[in-house]
């Protein structure tokens, strides 16, 4: 009985997404690009692990490609500033909440499990609007 | 560099078309229907859905959706799309009853996975083990975890960095084929490897 409870706890811990856990991995980084995490400015290289709350920043020749753990894919264009404000994902049920803010620049998205799980579980915010993602491949542009 | 070679006229056109925030909805890779809902505009709740594939909608002022020709996307948009990472791939490996031993026909899957990871810089590998409903659920939790760890170790032996991988066991939850309890089923005795 104890063992079952412990295992269930263990499995539960492995399946939900704590705030400090990886949410995405950088696949490609070109030109001037950084990841802002609190006060820190980090340099993304392939394999770099993104956390919820991180901000992706690119310069005029910058480009970033990344895949999230729910299979969502991002391509970030030059002169961009994009924050992942919220990313809660339950790997077991493949459900969650995903809020991305495009402050400026361009972002191509192919949506993944979170968008698929429930209507408007994935949202994209721009300075003027709020979008609900219902699938699957689109581009958001916010010129300066 | 590519932009510099374009004529000033085209450049002006490009700039004009990008002057306002916008969303461009494209066809999905698998040809599935897609849509984007406009939930708020200038701080006010609205409710309209953009469901026209290959269209562009401005996001400031009154939203208007216009058809676009996907063959005539700007160089900038084309680059953006071509830089999207490849879709994640999934491979299922099957096991002999009650063991962590792979079925012979699943063994080539390991080399295939290795090649797949090698093609993907910054890869993430998620290994999930499952069992059939034979035996207690406690034992199956353990067995599924062992199966996942066995596959992870085999992949590490193939030369995949352990740091890229994670293993988890799901026991007899999420059966691929629904069966009553206590039923041996070769399709449910599996490990699913996702390479992102």
PDB file of C-alpha atoms in Angstrom, chain A residues 3-4 7-8 11 14-15 22 25-28 30 46-47 49 63-71 73-78 89 91-92 94 106-110 113 116 119-120 123 125-126 128-143, chain B residues 18-29 32-43 47 49 56 59-60 76-77 79-81 83-88 90 121-126 128 138-139 141-142 145 163-164 166 168-170 173-174 194 196:
ATOM      1  CA  UNK A   3       4.712   1.351  -2.030  1.00  0.00           C
ATOM      2  CA  UNK A   4       1.790   2.086  -4.323  1.00  0.00           C
ATOM      3  CA  UNK A   7       5.126   5.101  -6.736  1.00  0.00           C
ATOM      4  CA  UNK A   8       2.051   7.117  -7.575  1.00  0.00           C
ATOM      5  CA  UNK A  11       5.036   9.032 -11.255  1.00  0.00           C
ATOM      6  CA  UNK A  14       7.662  12.985 -13.155  1.00  0.00           C
ATOM      7  CA  UNK A  15       4.570  13.727 -15.184  1.00  0.00           C
ATOM      8  CA  UNK A  22      12.563  22.490 -18.970  1.00  0.00           C
ATOM      9  CA  UNK A  25      14.956  23.109 -26.266  1.00  0.00           C
ATOM     10  CA  UNK A  26      16.742  25.417 -28.694  1.00  0.00           C
ATOM     11  CA  UNK A  27      17.480  23.694 -32.003  1.00  0.00           C
ATOM     12  CA  UNK A  28      19.206  26.477 -33.864  1.00  0.00           C
ATOM     13  CA  UNK A  30      21.778  32.327 -35.752  1.00  0.00           C
ATOM     14  CA  UNK A  46      21.510  23.976 -29.665  1.00  0.00           C
ATOM     15  CA  UNK A  47      20.304  21.972 -26.673  1.00  0.00           C
ATOM     16  CA  UNK A  49      16.802  24.405 -22.138  1.00  0.00           C
ATOM     17  CA  UNK A  63      16.994  33.807 -35.701  1.00  0.00           C
ATOM     18  CA  UNK A  64      15.971  31.130 -33.174  1.00  0.00           C
ATOM     19  CA  UNK A  65      14.332  27.728 -33.664  1.00  0.00           C
ATOM     20  CA  UNK A  66      12.938  25.684 -30.793  1.00  0.00           C
ATOM     21  CA  UNK A  67      10.632  22.774 -29.956  1.00  0.00           C
ATOM     22  CA  UNK A  68       8.532  22.611 -26.779  1.00  0.00           C
ATOM     23  CA  UNK A  69       7.896  19.442 -24.749  1.00  0.00           C
ATOM     24  CA  UNK A  70       4.257  19.438 -25.960  1.00  0.00           C
ATOM     25  CA  UNK A  71       5.551  19.321 -29.602  1.00  0.00           C
ATOM     26  CA  UNK A  73       7.477  24.488 -32.614  1.00  0.00           C
ATOM     27  CA  UNK A  74       8.661  28.103 -32.836  1.00  0.00           C
ATOM     28  CA  UNK A  75      10.704  29.973 -35.386  1.00  0.00           C
ATOM     29  CA  UNK A  76      11.658  33.448 -34.157  1.00  0.00           C
ATOM     30  CA  UNK A  77      12.633  36.027 -36.781  1.00  0.00           C
ATOM     31  CA  UNK A  78      14.987  39.025 -36.555  1.00  0.00           C
ATOM     32  CA  UNK A  89       1.975  21.026 -19.153  1.00  0.00           C
ATOM     33  CA  UNK A  91       2.706  15.131 -19.827  1.00  0.00           C
ATOM     34  CA  UNK A  92       0.412  12.349 -18.683  1.00  0.00           C
ATOM     35  CA  UNK A  94      -1.131  16.048 -22.582  1.00  0.00           C
ATOM     36  CA  UNK A 106       7.932  37.844 -35.985  1.00  0.00           C
ATOM     37  CA  UNK A 107       7.080  34.344 -34.841  1.00  0.00           C
ATOM     38  CA  UNK A 108       6.079  31.285 -36.856  1.00  0.00           C
ATOM     39  CA  UNK A 109       4.239  28.647 -34.821  1.00  0.00           C
ATOM     40  CA  UNK A 110       3.196  25.070 -35.412  1.00  0.00           C
ATOM     41  CA  UNK A 113      -0.525  19.044 -27.729  1.00  0.00           C
ATOM     42  CA  UNK A 116      -4.942  20.433 -29.305  1.00  0.00           C
ATOM     43  CA  UNK A 119     -10.140  25.211 -26.976  1.00  0.00           C
ATOM     44  CA  UNK A 120      -7.895  28.262 -26.535  1.00  0.00           C
ATOM     45  CA  UNK A 123      -2.885  31.904 -26.440  1.00  0.00           C
ATOM     46  CA  UNK A 125      -0.669  38.044 -26.958  1.00  0.00           C
ATOM     47  CA  UNK A 126       0.430  41.001 -29.067  1.00  0.00           C
ATOM     48  CA  UNK A 128      -2.961  45.139 -29.309  1.00  0.00           C
ATOM     49  CA  UNK A 129      -4.679  41.769 -29.219  1.00  0.00           C
ATOM     50  CA  UNK A 130      -5.116  38.345 -27.735  1.00  0.00           C
ATOM     51  CA  UNK A 131      -5.291  35.297 -30.003  1.00  0.00           C
ATOM     52  CA  UNK A 132      -6.621  31.828 -29.237  1.00  0.00           C
ATOM     53  CA  UNK A 133      -4.711  29.154 -31.114  1.00  0.00           C
ATOM     54  CA  UNK A 134      -6.943  26.515 -32.684  1.00  0.00           C
ATOM     55  CA  UNK A 135      -4.242  25.082 -34.941  1.00  0.00           C
ATOM     56  CA  UNK A 136      -1.921  24.696 -36.524  1.00  0.00           C
ATOM     57  CA  UNK A 137       0.585  26.705 -38.633  1.00  0.00           C
ATOM     58  CA  UNK A 138       0.628  30.492 -38.592  1.00  0.00           C
ATOM     59  CA  UNK A 139       2.803  33.594 -38.360  1.00  0.00           C
ATOM     60  CA  UNK A 140       2.370  36.510 -35.961  1.00  0.00           C
ATOM     61  CA  UNK A 141       4.089  39.760 -36.901  1.00  0.00           C
ATOM     62  CA  UNK A 142       4.455  42.838 -34.726  1.00  0.00           C
ATOM     63  CA  UNK A 143       6.425  45.518 -36.560  1.00  0.00           C
TER      64      UNK A 143
ATOM     65  CA  UNK B  18       4.229  44.635 -42.692  1.00  0.00           C
ATOM     66  CA  UNK B  19       3.433  47.983 -41.167  1.00  0.00           C
ATOM     67  CA  UNK B  20       0.678  46.710 -38.867  1.00  0.00           C
ATOM     68  CA  UNK B  21       0.599  43.753 -36.504  1.00  0.00           C
ATOM     69  CA  UNK B  22      -0.901  40.796 -38.276  1.00  0.00           C
ATOM     70  CA  UNK B  23      -1.554  37.092 -38.165  1.00  0.00           C
ATOM     71  CA  UNK B  24      -1.010  34.935 -41.252  1.00  0.00           C
ATOM     72  CA  UNK B  25      -2.815  31.594 -41.157  1.00  0.00           C
ATOM     73  CA  UNK B  26      -1.312  28.886 -43.361  1.00  0.00           C
ATOM     74  CA  UNK B  27      -2.157  25.330 -44.295  1.00  0.00           C
ATOM     75  CA  UNK B  28      -0.975  22.762 -41.763  1.00  0.00           C
ATOM     76  CA  UNK B  29       1.714  20.286 -42.692  1.00  0.00           C
ATOM     77  CA  UNK B  32      -5.555  19.555 -41.145  1.00  0.00           C
ATOM     78  CA  UNK B  33      -8.009  22.401 -40.649  1.00  0.00           C
ATOM     79  CA  UNK B  34      -6.579  25.233 -38.607  1.00  0.00           C
ATOM     80  CA  UNK B  35      -7.936  28.437 -37.117  1.00  0.00           C
ATOM     81  CA  UNK B  36      -6.994  31.334 -34.881  1.00  0.00           C
ATOM     82  CA  UNK B  37      -9.528  33.094 -32.707  1.00  0.00           C
ATOM     83  CA  UNK B  38      -9.388  36.793 -32.028  1.00  0.00           C
ATOM     84  CA  UNK B  39     -10.283  37.009 -28.311  1.00  0.00           C
ATOM     85  CA  UNK B  40      -9.332  40.589 -27.495  1.00  0.00           C
ATOM     86  CA  UNK B  41      -8.719  43.636 -29.618  1.00  0.00           C
ATOM     87  CA  UNK B  42      -7.332  46.888 -28.162  1.00  0.00           C
ATOM     88  CA  UNK B  43      -8.095  45.653 -24.653  1.00  0.00           C
ATOM     89  CA  UNK B  47     -14.999  36.885 -30.491  1.00  0.00           C
ATOM     90  CA  UNK B  49     -12.510  33.211 -35.660  1.00  0.00           C
ATOM     91  CA  UNK B  56      -3.592  37.493 -43.502  1.00  0.00           C
ATOM     92  CA  UNK B  59      -4.435  43.087 -35.706  1.00  0.00           C
ATOM     93  CA  UNK B  60      -4.815  46.822 -35.256  1.00  0.00           C
ATOM     94  CA  UNK B  76      11.110  37.015 -44.720  1.00  0.00           C
ATOM     95  CA  UNK B  77       8.106  34.782 -44.129  1.00  0.00           C
ATOM     96  CA  UNK B  79      12.768  32.086 -44.184  1.00  0.00           C
ATOM     97  CA  UNK B  80      10.778  32.090 -40.961  1.00  0.00           C
ATOM     98  CA  UNK B  81       8.841  28.981 -42.035  1.00  0.00           C
ATOM     99  CA  UNK B  83      13.597  27.670 -39.964  1.00  0.00           C
ATOM    100  CA  UNK B  84      10.852  25.805 -38.068  1.00  0.00           C
ATOM    101  CA  UNK B  85      12.310  22.665 -36.446  1.00  0.00           C
ATOM    102  CA  UNK B  86      11.281  19.332 -38.008  1.00  0.00           C
ATOM    103  CA  UNK B  87       8.181  17.661 -36.515  1.00  0.00           C
ATOM    104  CA  UNK B  88       8.910  15.370 -33.541  1.00  0.00           C
ATOM    105  CA  UNK B  90       7.811   8.714 -32.544  1.00  0.00           C
ATOM    106  CA  UNK B 121      20.955  19.346 -33.128  1.00  0.00           C
ATOM    107  CA  UNK B 122      19.620  20.096 -29.650  1.00  0.00           C
ATOM    108  CA  UNK B 123      17.509  16.914 -29.651  1.00  0.00           C
ATOM    109  CA  UNK B 124      15.354  15.889 -26.687  1.00  0.00           C
ATOM    110  CA  UNK B 125      14.525  12.198 -26.249  1.00  0.00           C
ATOM    111  CA  UNK B 126      11.549  11.120 -24.148  1.00  0.00           C
ATOM    112  CA  UNK B 128       8.051   6.094 -21.920  1.00  0.00           C
ATOM    113  CA  UNK B 138       2.422  -2.244  -8.836  1.00  0.00           C
ATOM    114  CA  UNK B 139       4.612  -4.780 -10.604  1.00  0.00           C
ATOM    115  CA  UNK B 141       4.694   0.233 -12.781  1.00  0.00           C
ATOM    116  CA  UNK B 142       8.079  -1.189 -11.963  1.00  0.00           C
ATOM    117  CA  UNK B 145      10.010   1.863 -15.657  1.00  0.00           C
ATOM    118  CA  UNK B 163      21.777  14.095 -20.797  1.00  0.00           C
ATOM    119  CA  UNK B 164      19.396  14.403 -23.772  1.00  0.00           C
ATOM    120  CA  UNK B 166      14.551  10.983 -19.848  1.00  0.00           C
ATOM    121  CA  UNK B 168       9.452   7.206 -17.256  1.00  0.00           C
ATOM    122  CA  UNK B 169       7.180   4.193 -16.690  1.00  0.00           C
ATOM    123  CA  UNK B 170       3.417   4.375 -17.054  1.00  0.00           C
ATOM    124  CA  UNK B 173      -2.170   3.007 -17.940  1.00  0.00           C
ATOM    125  CA  UNK B 174      -2.850   4.144 -21.507  1.00  0.00           C
ATOM    126  CA  UNK B 194       9.773  10.541 -28.894  1.00  0.00           C
ATOM    127  CA  UNK B 196      12.080  16.234 -30.607  1.00  0.00           C
TER     128      UNK B 196
END
